[in-house]
Coordinates of C-alpha atoms (C1' of nucleotides) in Angstrom, one line a residue:
Chain V
M1 CA -8.0 -7.4 4.7
D2 CA -11.0 -9.6 4.3
L3 CA -13.2 -6.6 4.7
F4 CA -12.6 -5.8 1.1
H5 CA -13.7 -9.2 0.1
A6 CA -16.7 -9.0 2.2
L7 CA -17.6 -5.5 0.9
S8 CA -17.3 -6.5 -2.7
D9 CA -19.7 -9.3 -2.0
E10 CA -18.5 -11.6 -4.6
D11 CA -20.5 -14.5 -3.3
G12 CA -23.7 -12.4 -2.9
R13 CA -24.1 -13.0 0.8
L14 CA -25.2 -9.5 1.5
S15 CA -28.8 -8.7 1.1
G16 CA -31.0 -5.6 0.8
L17 CA -29.8 -2.7 2.9
D18 CA -26.5 -4.3 3.5
R19 CA -25.7 -4.3 -0.1
R20 CA -26.6 -0.7 -0.3
L21 CA -24.3 0.1 2.6
A22 CA -21.5 -1.9 1.1
Q23 CA -21.8 0.0 -2.2
L24 CA -21.8 3.3 -0.4
A25 CA -18.7 2.3 1.5
L26 CA -16.9 1.3 -1.7
E27 CA -18.0 4.4 -3.6
D28 CA -17.3 7.0 -1.0
V29 CA -14.8 5.8 1.5
D30 CA -14.0 9.3 2.5
F31 CA -17.5 10.0 3.5
V32 CA -18.0 6.9 5.5
V33 CA -14.7 7.2 7.2
N34 CA -15.5 10.7 8.3
S35 CA -19.1 10.2 9.3
S36 CA -20.8 9.2 12.4
I37 CA -23.0 6.2 12.3
G38 CA -26.0 8.5 12.2
E39 CA -24.8 10.5 9.2
L40 CA -24.1 7.3 7.3
A41 CA -27.4 5.8 8.3
E42 CA -29.2 8.9 7.0
R43 CA -27.3 9.0 3.7
A44 CA -28.0 5.4 3.1
G45 CA -31.6 5.8 4.2
V46 CA -31.4 3.2 7.0
S47 CA -31.3 3.3 10.7
P48 CA -28.2 3.3 12.9
P49 CA -28.8 -0.1 14.3
T50 CA -28.8 -1.5 10.8
V51 CA -25.4 0.0 10.2
T52 CA -24.0 -1.6 13.4
R53 CA -25.4 -5.0 12.4
F54 CA -23.9 -4.5 8.9
C55 CA -20.5 -3.9 10.4
R56 CA -20.8 -7.0 12.6
R57 CA -21.8 -9.1 9.6
L58 CA -18.7 -7.9 7.9
G59 CA -16.6 -9.2 10.7
C60 CA -16.0 -5.9 12.5
K61 CA -16.5 -5.3 16.2
G62 CA -18.7 -2.3 15.6
Y63 CA -19.0 0.8 13.6
P64 CA -15.8 2.5 14.8
D65 CA -13.9 -0.6 14.1
F66 CA -15.4 -0.7 10.6
K67 CA -14.3 2.8 9.9
V68 CA -10.8 2.0 11.0
Q69 CA -10.7 -1.1 8.9
L70 CA -12.1 0.7 5.9
A71 CA -9.5 3.4 6.3
R72 CA -6.8 0.9 6.3
L73 CA -8.0 -0.4 2.9
T74 CA -8.3 2.9 1.3
Y75 CA -4.8 3.6 0.5
V76 CA -4.4 0.8 -2.0
G77 CA -7.1 -1.6 -1.9
L78 CA -9.9 0.4 -3.1
R79 CA -8.4 2.4 -5.9
Y80 CA -9.0 -0.1 -8.6
V81 CA -12.7 0.1 -8.0
K82 CA -12.7 3.3 -9.8
P83 CA -12.7 1.9 -13.3
E84 CA -10.3 4.0 -15.5
V85 CA -9.5 7.6 -14.9
P86 CA -8.4 9.2 -18.1
T87 CA -4.9 10.6 -17.7
E88 CA -3.2 13.4 -19.5
T89 CA -0.6 15.3 -17.5
A90 CA 2.6 14.1 -15.9
D91 CA 1.1 14.1 -12.4
E92 CA -2.0 12.2 -13.5
V93 CA 0.0 9.6 -15.3
A94 CA 2.3 9.3 -12.3
E95 CA -0.7 8.9 -9.9
D96 CA -2.3 6.3 -12.2
I97 CA 0.8 4.2 -12.6
I98 CA 1.6 4.2 -8.9
A99 CA -1.9 3.3 -8.0
K100 CA -2.1 0.5 -10.6
A101 CA 1.2 -0.8 -9.5
Q102 CA 0.3 -0.8 -5.8
N103 CA -2.9 -2.5 -6.7
A104 CA -1.2 -5.2 -8.6
L105 CA 0.9 -5.9 -5.5
F106 CA -2.1 -5.7 -3.2
Q107 CA -4.1 -8.1 -5.3
L108 CA -1.1 -10.5 -5.7
H109 CA -0.8 -10.6 -1.9
R110 CA -4.5 -11.5 -1.6
Q111 CA -4.2 -14.5 -4.0
L112 CA -0.8 -15.8 -3.3
D113 CA -0.3 -19.4 -2.6
F114 CA 2.3 -19.4 0.1
A115 CA 2.7 -23.2 0.0
A116 CA 3.5 -23.1 -3.8
L117 CA 6.0 -20.3 -3.2
D118 CA 7.6 -22.4 -0.5
T119 CA 7.7 -25.5 -2.6
A120 CA 9.2 -23.5 -5.5
A121 CA 11.9 -22.0 -3.4
R122 CA 12.9 -25.4 -2.0
L123 CA 13.0 -26.9 -5.5
L124 CA 15.2 -24.0 -6.7
R125 CA 17.6 -24.3 -3.8
G126 CA 17.8 -28.0 -4.3
A127 CA 18.5 -27.8 -8.0
D128 CA 21.9 -28.5 -9.5
F129 CA 21.1 -26.2 -12.4
I130 CA 18.2 -23.9 -12.9
Q131 CA 16.9 -23.0 -16.4
A132 CA 14.6 -20.0 -16.5
F133 CA 12.5 -19.7 -19.6
G134 CA 10.8 -16.5 -20.7
A135 CA 9.6 -15.1 -23.9
S136 CA 9.3 -11.9 -25.7
G137 CA 8.9 -8.7 -23.6
N138 CA 7.4 -9.0 -20.2
S139 CA 8.5 -12.5 -19.2
A140 CA 12.0 -11.8 -20.5
M141 CA 12.4 -9.2 -17.8
I142 CA 11.1 -11.6 -15.2
V143 CA 13.4 -14.5 -16.0
N144 CA 16.4 -12.2 -16.4
E145 CA 15.6 -10.9 -12.9
L146 CA 15.4 -14.4 -11.6
H147 CA 18.8 -15.0 -13.0
N148 CA 20.1 -11.8 -11.6
R149 CA 18.8 -12.6 -8.2
L150 CA 19.8 -16.2 -8.0
F151 CA 23.3 -16.2 -9.3
R152 CA 24.1 -13.9 -6.3
L153 CA 23.0 -16.6 -4.0
G154 CA 25.3 -19.1 -5.5
C155 CA 22.8 -20.8 -7.7
R156 CA 23.8 -22.2 -11.1
V157 CA 21.3 -20.6 -13.3
N158 CA 20.7 -19.7 -16.9
A159 CA 18.0 -17.5 -18.3
S160 CA 16.8 -17.9 -21.9
N161 CA 14.2 -16.1 -23.9
D162 CA 14.4 -17.9 -27.2
H163 CA 11.8 -20.5 -28.0
N164 CA 14.0 -22.7 -30.0
M165 CA 16.8 -22.5 -27.5
N166 CA 14.3 -23.3 -24.7
A167 CA 13.1 -26.4 -26.6
M168 CA 16.7 -27.6 -27.1
I169 CA 17.5 -27.0 -23.5
S170 CA 14.5 -28.9 -22.5
A171 CA 15.4 -31.8 -24.7
A172 CA 18.9 -31.8 -23.3
A173 CA 18.1 -31.3 -19.6
L174 CA 19.8 -33.6 -17.2
P175 CA 18.4 -34.8 -13.9
G176 CA 19.0 -32.3 -11.2
T177 CA 17.9 -29.5 -13.5
V178 CA 14.8 -27.5 -12.4
V179 CA 13.0 -25.4 -15.0
F180 CA 11.3 -22.1 -14.2
G181 CA 8.9 -20.5 -16.6
S182 CA 7.0 -17.3 -16.8
S183 CA 4.1 -16.5 -19.0
F184 CA 1.8 -13.6 -18.3
T185 CA -1.0 -14.9 -20.5
G186 CA -0.4 -18.6 -19.8
R187 CA -1.0 -19.3 -23.5
D188 CA 2.5 -19.5 -24.8
P189 CA 2.4 -22.7 -26.9
A190 CA 6.2 -22.9 -27.1
L191 CA 6.5 -22.9 -23.3
V192 CA 3.7 -25.5 -23.0
H193 CA 5.7 -27.6 -25.5
C194 CA 8.8 -27.3 -23.4
L195 CA 6.9 -28.2 -20.2
G196 CA 5.5 -31.3 -21.9
L197 CA 9.0 -32.4 -22.9
L198 CA 10.2 -31.8 -19.3
R199 CA 7.4 -33.7 -17.7
K200 CA 8.1 -36.7 -19.8
R201 CA 11.7 -36.6 -18.6
A202 CA 10.7 -36.1 -15.0
I203 CA 12.4 -32.7 -14.8
P204 CA 10.5 -30.6 -12.2
T205 CA 9.0 -27.4 -13.5
I206 CA 7.8 -24.2 -11.8
V207 CA 5.8 -21.6 -13.5
V208 CA 4.4 -18.2 -12.7
T209 CA 1.3 -17.6 -14.8
Q210 CA -2.4 -17.4 -14.9
S211 CA -4.2 -20.1 -13.1
G212 CA -6.0 -22.7 -15.1
S213 CA -4.1 -21.7 -18.3
P214 CA -2.3 -24.2 -20.5
V215 CA 1.0 -23.3 -19.1
A216 CA -0.3 -23.8 -15.5
T217 CA -1.7 -27.2 -16.4
A218 CA 1.6 -28.3 -18.0
A219 CA 3.7 -27.5 -15.0
D220 CA 4.4 -29.2 -11.6
V221 CA 4.5 -26.2 -9.3
V222 CA 2.2 -23.3 -10.2
I223 CA 2.4 -19.8 -8.7
S224 CA -0.7 -18.3 -10.1
V225 CA -1.1 -14.6 -10.6
D226 CA -4.5 -13.6 -11.9
L227 CA -4.8 -9.9 -12.4
P228 CA -7.2 -7.8 -14.4
E229 CA -5.7 -5.9 -17.3
G230 CA -6.5 -2.2 -17.5
K231 CA -8.0 -0.8 -20.6
N232 CA -5.4 1.9 -21.2
I233 CA -3.1 0.4 -23.9
F234 CA -0.6 3.3 -23.5
R235 CA 0.1 2.3 -19.9
P236 CA 2.5 -0.6 -19.6
T237 CA 0.9 -3.5 -17.8
S238 CA 0.9 -3.3 -14.0
T239 CA 1.0 -7.1 -13.8
R240 CA 4.8 -6.8 -14.2
Y241 CA 5.0 -5.5 -10.6
A242 CA 3.3 -8.5 -9.3
Y243 CA 5.6 -10.9 -11.2
L244 CA 8.6 -9.0 -10.1
A245 CA 7.4 -9.4 -6.5
V246 CA 7.1 -13.1 -7.0
I247 CA 10.7 -13.2 -8.2
D248 CA 11.8 -11.3 -5.1
M249 CA 9.9 -13.6 -2.8
L250 CA 11.5 -16.6 -4.4
A251 CA 14.9 -15.1 -4.3
N252 CA 14.5 -14.1 -0.7
L253 CA 13.2 -17.6 0.3
V254 CA 16.0 -19.3 -1.6
A255 CA 18.5 -17.2 0.3
Y256 CA 16.8 -18.2 3.6
T257 CA 17.0 -21.9 2.9
D258 CA 20.8 -21.7 3.0
R259 CA 21.8 -18.4 4.5
A260 CA 25.5 -19.3 4.9
K261 CA 25.9 -20.1 1.2
A262 CA 24.0 -17.0 0.1
L263 CA 26.0 -14.8 2.4
K264 CA 29.3 -16.1 1.2
T265 CA 28.4 -15.5 -2.4
L266 CA 27.0 -12.0 -1.7
R267 CA 30.1 -11.1 0.2
S268 CA 32.3 -12.1 -2.7
I269 CA 30.3 -10.0 -5.1
K270 CA 30.5 -7.1 -2.7
E271 CA 34.2 -7.2 -2.3
E272 CA 34.6 -7.3 -6.1
L273 CA 32.3 -4.2 -6.5
V274 CA 33.7 -2.2 -3.6
S275 CA 37.3 -2.6 -4.7
R276 CA 36.4 -1.1 -8.1
R277 CA 34.4 1.7 -6.7
D278 CA 34.8 4.6 -4.4
G279 CA 34.8 2.4 -1.3
D280 CA 31.4 3.4 -0.1
D281 CA 30.3 0.0 1.0
R282 CA 26.8 1.0 1.9
Q283 CA 25.9 0.9 -1.8
L284 CA 23.7 -1.6 -3.6
L285 CA 25.0 -4.8 -5.0
G286 CA 24.9 -4.0 -8.7
D287 CA 23.9 -0.6 -9.8
Chain E
M1 CA 0.6 11.7 5.3
D2 CA 1.1 14.8 7.2
L3 CA 0.0 13.1 10.3
F4 CA 3.0 10.9 10.0
H5 CA 5.2 13.9 9.9
A6 CA 3.6 15.4 12.9
L7 CA 3.8 12.2 14.8
S8 CA 7.5 11.6 14.1
D9 CA 8.0 15.1 15.5
E10 CA 11.1 15.9 13.6
D11 CA 11.0 19.6 14.6
G12 CA 10.4 18.8 18.2
R13 CA 7.2 20.7 18.6
L14 CA 5.5 18.1 20.8
S15 CA 6.2 18.3 24.5
G16 CA 5.9 16.1 27.5
L17 CA 2.9 13.8 27.4
D18 CA 2.2 14.6 23.7
R19 CA 5.5 13.0 22.8
R20 CA 4.7 10.0 24.9
L21 CA 1.4 9.6 23.0
A22 CA 3.1 10.1 19.6
Q23 CA 5.6 7.5 20.4
L24 CA 2.9 5.0 21.5
A25 CA 1.0 5.7 18.4
L26 CA 4.0 4.9 16.2
E27 CA 5.0 1.9 18.2
D28 CA 1.7 0.2 18.4
V29 CA -0.7 1.5 15.8
D30 CA -2.8 -1.6 16.2
F31 CA -3.5 -0.9 19.8
V32 CA -4.3 2.7 19.3
V33 CA -6.5 2.1 16.3
N34 CA -8.5 -0.5 18.3
S35 CA -8.8 1.4 21.6
S36 CA -11.2 3.9 22.9
I37 CA -9.9 7.1 24.1
G38 CA -10.0 5.9 27.7
E39 CA -8.0 2.8 27.0
L40 CA -5.3 4.8 25.2
A41 CA -5.3 7.4 28.0
E42 CA -4.8 4.7 30.6
R43 CA -2.0 3.0 28.8
A44 CA -0.2 6.2 28.2
G45 CA -0.8 7.3 31.8
V46 CA -2.7 10.4 30.8
S47 CA -6.2 11.7 31.0
P48 CA -8.7 11.4 28.1
P49 CA -8.8 15.2 27.6
T50 CA -5.1 15.2 27.0
V51 CA -5.6 12.7 24.3
T52 CA -8.2 14.8 22.6
R53 CA -6.0 17.8 22.8
F54 CA -3.1 15.8 21.4
C55 CA -5.2 14.8 18.4
R56 CA -6.2 18.4 17.8
R57 CA -2.7 19.6 17.9
L58 CA -1.8 17.0 15.3
G59 CA -4.5 18.5 13.0
C60 CA -7.3 16.0 13.5
K61 CA -10.9 16.8 14.4
G62 CA -10.8 14.6 17.4
Y63 CA -9.9 11.2 18.6
P64 CA -12.0 9.1 16.2
D65 CA -10.7 11.1 13.4
F66 CA -7.2 10.6 14.6
K67 CA -7.7 6.8 14.7
V68 CA -9.0 6.8 11.2
Q69 CA -6.1 8.9 9.9
L70 CA -3.7 6.7 11.7
A71 CA -5.3 3.6 10.2
R72 CA -4.9 5.2 6.8
L73 CA -1.2 5.5 7.3
T74 CA -0.7 2.0 8.5
Y75 CA -1.1 0.2 5.3
V76 CA 1.9 1.8 3.6
G77 CA 3.2 4.8 5.3
L78 CA 4.1 3.5 8.6
R79 CA 5.5 0.1 7.8
Y80 CA 8.9 1.4 7.1
V81 CA 9.0 2.9 10.5
K82 CA 9.4 -0.5 12.0
P83 CA 13.0 -0.9 11.3
E84 CA 13.3 -4.4 10.0
V85 CA 10.9 -7.2 10.9
P86 CA 12.8 -10.4 10.6
T87 CA 11.1 -12.7 8.2
E88 CA 11.3 -16.5 7.9
T89 CA 8.3 -18.2 6.4
A90 CA 6.8 -17.7 3.0
D91 CA 3.9 -15.6 4.1
E92 CA 6.2 -13.3 6.2
V93 CA 8.6 -12.9 3.2
A94 CA 5.6 -12.2 0.9
E95 CA 4.2 -9.6 3.3
D96 CA 7.6 -8.0 3.7
I97 CA 8.3 -7.8 0.0
I98 CA 4.9 -6.5 -0.9
A99 CA 5.1 -3.9 1.9
K100 CA 8.5 -2.7 0.8
A101 CA 7.6 -2.5 -2.8
Q102 CA 4.4 -0.6 -2.1
N103 CA 6.5 1.7 0.1
A104 CA 9.0 2.4 -2.6
L105 CA 6.2 3.4 -4.9
F106 CA 4.6 5.5 -2.2
Q107 CA 7.8 7.3 -1.5
L108 CA 8.5 7.8 -5.1
H109 CA 5.2 9.4 -5.6
R110 CA 5.9 11.8 -2.8
Q111 CA 9.2 13.0 -4.2
L112 CA 8.6 12.9 -8.0
D113 CA 9.4 15.9 -10.0
F114 CA 6.6 16.0 -12.5
A115 CA 8.2 18.8 -14.6
A116 CA 11.4 16.7 -15.0
L117 CA 9.3 13.8 -16.0
D118 CA 7.5 15.8 -18.6
T119 CA 10.6 17.3 -20.0
A120 CA 12.2 13.9 -20.2
A121 CA 9.2 12.5 -22.1
R122 CA 9.2 15.3 -24.6
L123 CA 12.9 14.9 -25.2
L124 CA 12.4 11.2 -25.8
R125 CA 9.6 11.7 -28.2
G126 CA 11.5 14.3 -30.1
A127 CA 14.6 12.2 -30.4
D128 CA 15.7 10.7 -33.7
F129 CA 17.4 8.0 -31.8
I130 CA 17.4 7.1 -28.1
Q131 CA 20.4 5.4 -26.4
A132 CA 19.6 3.9 -23.1
F133 CA 22.6 3.2 -20.9
G134 CA 22.5 0.9 -17.9
A135 CA 25.0 -1.1 -16.1
S136 CA 25.3 -4.4 -14.3
G137 CA 22.2 -5.8 -12.5
N138 CA 19.5 -3.4 -11.5
S139 CA 19.9 -0.7 -14.1
A140 CA 20.2 -3.2 -16.8
M141 CA 16.6 -4.3 -16.1
I142 CA 15.5 -0.7 -16.2
V143 CA 17.0 0.3 -19.5
N144 CA 15.9 -3.0 -21.1
E145 CA 12.4 -2.1 -20.0
L146 CA 12.7 1.3 -21.4
H147 CA 13.7 -0.3 -24.7
N148 CA 10.9 -2.7 -24.5
R149 CA 8.4 0.0 -23.8
L150 CA 9.6 2.6 -26.3
F151 CA 10.1 0.5 -29.4
R152 CA 6.4 -0.3 -29.2
L153 CA 5.6 3.3 -29.5
G154 CA 7.6 3.7 -32.7
C155 CA 10.7 5.1 -31.1
R156 CA 14.1 4.2 -32.4
V157 CA 15.9 3.0 -29.4
N158 CA 18.8 0.9 -28.3
A159 CA 19.6 -0.4 -24.9
S160 CA 23.2 -1.1 -23.9
N161 CA 24.6 -2.3 -20.6
D162 CA 28.3 -2.5 -21.5
H163 CA 30.5 0.3 -20.2
N164 CA 32.9 0.2 -23.1
M165 CA 30.1 0.1 -25.6
N166 CA 28.4 3.0 -23.9
A167 CA 31.6 5.1 -24.1
M168 CA 31.9 4.3 -27.8
I169 CA 28.3 5.0 -28.5
S170 CA 28.7 8.3 -26.6
A171 CA 31.7 9.3 -28.7
A172 CA 29.9 8.4 -31.9
A173 CA 26.5 9.9 -31.1
L174 CA 25.1 12.2 -33.8
P175 CA 22.9 15.2 -33.2
G176 CA 19.3 14.1 -32.7
T177 CA 20.3 11.4 -30.3
V178 CA 19.0 11.5 -26.8
V179 CA 20.7 9.5 -24.1
F180 CA 19.0 8.0 -21.1
G181 CA 20.9 6.7 -18.2
S182 CA 20.0 4.8 -15.1
S183 CA 22.1 4.4 -12.0
F184 CA 20.7 3.4 -8.6
T185 CA 23.7 4.6 -6.7
G186 CA 24.5 7.6 -8.8
R187 CA 28.1 6.7 -8.5
D188 CA 28.8 4.9 -11.6
P189 CA 32.1 6.5 -12.9
A190 CA 31.7 5.0 -16.4
L191 CA 28.3 6.5 -16.8
V192 CA 29.5 9.8 -15.5
H193 CA 32.3 9.7 -18.1
C194 CA 29.8 9.1 -20.9
L195 CA 27.6 11.9 -19.7
G196 CA 30.6 14.2 -19.8
L197 CA 31.4 13.2 -23.3
L198 CA 27.8 13.8 -24.3
R199 CA 27.6 17.2 -22.7
K200 CA 30.6 18.4 -24.6
R201 CA 28.9 17.3 -27.8
A202 CA 25.6 18.9 -26.8
I203 CA 23.7 15.6 -26.9
P204 CA 20.9 15.9 -24.3
T205 CA 20.9 13.4 -21.5
I206 CA 18.3 12.2 -19.1
V207 CA 19.0 10.2 -16.0
V208 CA 17.1 8.4 -13.2
T209 CA 19.3 8.4 -10.2
Q210 CA 19.9 9.7 -6.7
S211 CA 19.7 13.4 -6.4
G212 CA 22.9 15.3 -5.9
S213 CA 25.0 12.3 -7.0
P214 CA 27.8 12.6 -9.6
V215 CA 25.5 11.0 -12.2
A216 CA 22.8 13.6 -11.5
T217 CA 25.3 16.5 -11.7
A218 CA 26.6 15.3 -15.1
A219 CA 23.1 15.0 -16.7
D220 CA 20.8 17.6 -18.3
V221 CA 17.4 16.2 -17.0
V222 CA 17.4 14.5 -13.7
I223 CA 14.5 12.4 -12.5
S224 CA 15.7 11.8 -8.9
V225 CA 14.7 8.9 -6.8
D226 CA 16.0 8.9 -3.3
L227 CA 14.9 5.8 -1.3
P228 CA 16.3 4.3 1.8
E229 CA 17.8 0.9 1.5
G230 CA 16.6 -1.8 3.8
K231 CA 19.1 -3.7 5.9
N232 CA 18.0 -7.2 4.8
I233 CA 20.6 -8.2 2.2
F234 CA 18.7 -11.3 1.3
R235 CA 15.8 -9.2 0.0
P236 CA 16.2 -7.8 -3.5
T237 CA 16.1 -4.0 -3.4
S238 CA 12.7 -2.5 -3.4
T239 CA 14.0 0.5 -5.2
R240 CA 13.6 -1.4 -8.5
Y241 CA 9.9 -1.0 -8.2
A242 CA 10.2 2.8 -8.1
Y243 CA 12.6 2.8 -11.1
L244 CA 10.2 0.6 -13.0
A245 CA 7.4 3.0 -12.3
V246 CA 9.5 5.9 -13.6
I247 CA 10.0 3.9 -16.9
D248 CA 6.2 3.3 -17.1
M249 CA 5.5 6.9 -16.6
L250 CA 7.9 7.9 -19.2
A251 CA 6.6 5.4 -21.7
N252 CA 3.0 6.4 -20.9
L253 CA 3.8 10.1 -21.4
V254 CA 5.8 9.5 -24.6
A255 CA 2.8 7.6 -25.9
Y256 CA 0.5 10.5 -25.1
T257 CA 2.7 13.1 -26.8
D258 CA 1.9 11.4 -30.1
R259 CA -1.0 9.0 -29.7
A260 CA -1.6 8.4 -33.3
K261 CA 2.0 7.2 -33.9
A262 CA 1.9 5.1 -30.8
L263 CA -1.4 3.5 -31.7
K264 CA -0.3 2.7 -35.2
T265 CA 2.8 0.8 -33.9
L266 CA 1.0 -0.9 -31.2
R267 CA -1.6 -2.1 -33.6
S268 CA 1.1 -3.5 -36.0
I269 CA 2.6 -5.4 -33.1
K270 CA -0.8 -6.7 -32.0
E271 CA -1.6 -8.0 -35.5
E272 CA 1.6 -9.8 -35.7
L273 CA 1.1 -11.5 -32.3
V274 CA -2.5 -12.4 -32.7
S275 CA -1.9 -14.0 -36.1
R276 CA 0.6 -16.4 -34.5
R277 CA -1.5 -17.1 -31.4
D278 CA -4.8 -18.5 -30.6
G279 CA -6.7 -15.5 -31.8
D280 CA -7.7 -14.3 -28.3
D281 CA -7.0 -10.6 -28.9
R282 CA -7.6 -9.5 -25.3
Q283 CA -4.2 -10.7 -24.4
L284 CA -1.2 -8.7 -23.5
L285 CA 1.2 -7.3 -26.1
G286 CA 4.2 -9.5 -25.4
D287 CA 4.0 -12.3 -23.0
Chain A
dG1 C1' -51.1 -20.7 4.2
dA2 C1' -49.3 -20.8 8.9
dA3 C1' -45.0 -21.0 11.6
dA4 C1' -40.5 -19.8 12.1
dT5 C1' -36.9 -17.1 10.9
dT6 C1' -34.8 -13.0 9.8
dA7 C1' -34.6 -8.1 9.0
dT8 C1' -35.7 -3.4 10.5
dG9 C1' -36.3 0.7 13.3
dA10 C1' -37.7 3.4 17.7
dA11 C1' -36.4 4.2 21.9
dA12 C1' -33.6 3.4 25.9
dA13 C1' -29.2 2.4 27.6
dA14 C1' -24.4 2.3 27.5
dA15 C1' -20.1 3.7 25.9
dT16 C1' -17.3 7.2 24.3
dA17 C1' -15.6 11.7 23.4
dT18 C1' -15.5 16.6 24.4
dT19 C1' -16.1 20.7 27.0
dT20 C1' -15.7 23.3 31.0
dC21 C1' -13.7 24.6 34.9
dT22 C1' -10.1 24.5 38.3
dC23 C1' -5.7 23.5 39.9
dC24 C1' -1.0 23.2 39.3
dT25 C1' 3.6 24.0 37.6
dC26 C1' 6.9 26.5 35.3
dC27 C1' 8.8 30.9 33.8
dG28 C1' 9.9 35.6 33.6
dC29 C1' 10.0 39.7 36.1
dT30 C1' 10.5 42.8 40.0
Chain L
dA1 C1' 12.3 35.4 47.2
dG2 C1' 7.8 36.5 45.8
dC3 C1' 4.3 37.8 42.4
dG4 C1' 1.7 37.2 38.2
dG5 C1' 0.8 35.1 34.0
dA6 C1' 0.8 31.4 30.5
dG7 C1' 0.1 27.0 29.6
dG8 C1' -0.5 22.2 30.7
dA9 C1' -3.2 18.7 33.0
dG10 C1' -7.1 16.3 35.1
dA11 C1' -12.0 15.9 37.4
dA12 C1' -16.4 16.3 36.5
dA13 C1' -20.1 17.6 33.7
dT14 C1' -21.9 17.5 29.2
dA15 C1' -22.5 16.2 24.6
dT16 C1' -22.2 13.0 21.2
dT17 C1' -22.1 8.6 19.4
dT18 C1' -22.9 3.8 19.5
dT19 C1' -25.1 -0.2 21.0
dT20 C1' -28.7 -2.9 23.1
dT21 C1' -33.3 -4.0 23.7
dC22 C1' -37.7 -4.7 22.3
dA23 C1' -41.6 -4.5 19.3
dT24 C1' -42.9 -5.0 14.5
dA25 C1' -42.6 -6.1 9.7
dA26 C1' -40.9 -8.9 6.0
dT27 C1' -39.4 -13.1 4.2
dT28 C1' -38.7 -17.8 4.0
dT29 C1' -39.8 -22.6 5.0
dC30 C1' -42.4 -26.4 5.5

DNA sequence: GAAATTATGAAAAAATATTTCTCCTCCGCT
DNA sequence: AGCGGAGGAGAAATATTTTTTCATAATTTC
């Protein structure tokens, strides 16, 4: 997975011919993956040994290993390198949306702070009451999902997407409350205001947002998600997939911290649903 | 992806040693991908030429090509073969959720009916009023997202997740209305009932659901999504990512069918948001 | 501006993969 | 049962690919 990082050479450690090779690899994975070292060397205008050394510097065992690692990346990792393909037909749009969504997930995985995730999950499980604050549009979906996921695990949780309401809730929050906030931009002044109120009153806060943003600064636990936004304004933002994944991770981890409790609640829900349905108990919990 | 099909040997075309090799490849991709032909041959107890022949029969150019193709599969395609890896720590959970989500998207892409998608988008764009019917939990998120996506494009749309309400709306629907429904299981009797009402009254209906299900049968346009459910009840269903992607595709296509209209509405929203924010107009439309 | 370090390629060596050829086994047929 | 053919499998030979070695050139460092 680090091969991608090494290839994109963000810290400029590659020099001369290596950079040329890296660029070629990113531009035309298919060619590289299907070529022998000689063919690649020729196309890049270097000698085979240079290619081998390049692979080693990137952390691979040799050229075949490099090919294999590159092939692994291709499926998702490299798609976003191609800037923006204009789409038109249904299959192009589908391809585009799937690729962007998978990329968002891929990128999220690369930048995730597992420790923060863990801390957040523990905080949530330990809370007497969880308040989830969203805003218009995207974050609303996220906090509603958090609600939907956590109530099933036996958590006391409320989701709210109204700024005034959020401020009142913040002012009224009792000890034992944990507040969760979501802001895609990290620049939601109303949420920052709430977080300020809560900090004064020592109510722990968790946010999913852009790192370094005002929202991030104002919160106790930050799960940062920094994704590039595409240029196609007609395509809904793929960042939502990453945020949704964060919610799933938190829900999953919260469930794990007290499996017995989670299981008990889930089972109650299931009984309720199955008794009202056709008895097929392999179905999802909540259509 | 056809390599995967060939390897899983659903039609039993592989024989003897080939089957052994296929099984080994599926079981331990990492080993295969990192071994020379000799090492693999030894571990499988066959000779190198047998391995080469095996690769050829699978449609690869040779052993190195086989390795590369197998590596390509690993990232997404093969993960779901491993039944359920038990997860525990934050990084395991993260990995698991990302993998399952990417898989859901991958699978969706493979089974998508682009024509249905296209028909649905045209219907939505042509509608005077769109009613989006969900249910508890998962579908609620989906139809709320549809609302959130479509109102931005200038569509008249209402999302409703209450069964009684949905029935009333169905009974009251005027010509020009288009109804969109989402059901993960396809066995939501209340939704089926609504679709029946609507069919009688010649109101067009679009659903996203399991193919062949009662909901699918009762609707005019079916975008079918058939995904296997994992066994880990503590992990929120990854099918949501696929449904969300369907919404994004529909929204994107609806926008494309009348770009001017979409652009105009999006621009109005943006002006409203930017004027109330810090003036950074590169931000998302709706935090 | 000289010494040391690093980068590069040609050629040789090693590793790896494929082809060829032969043997063996399993079938179907007499 | 025995014969003949098809197909599968491996040993050895061959071909290909990759890596190492070594000599040279470029670059950096002091």
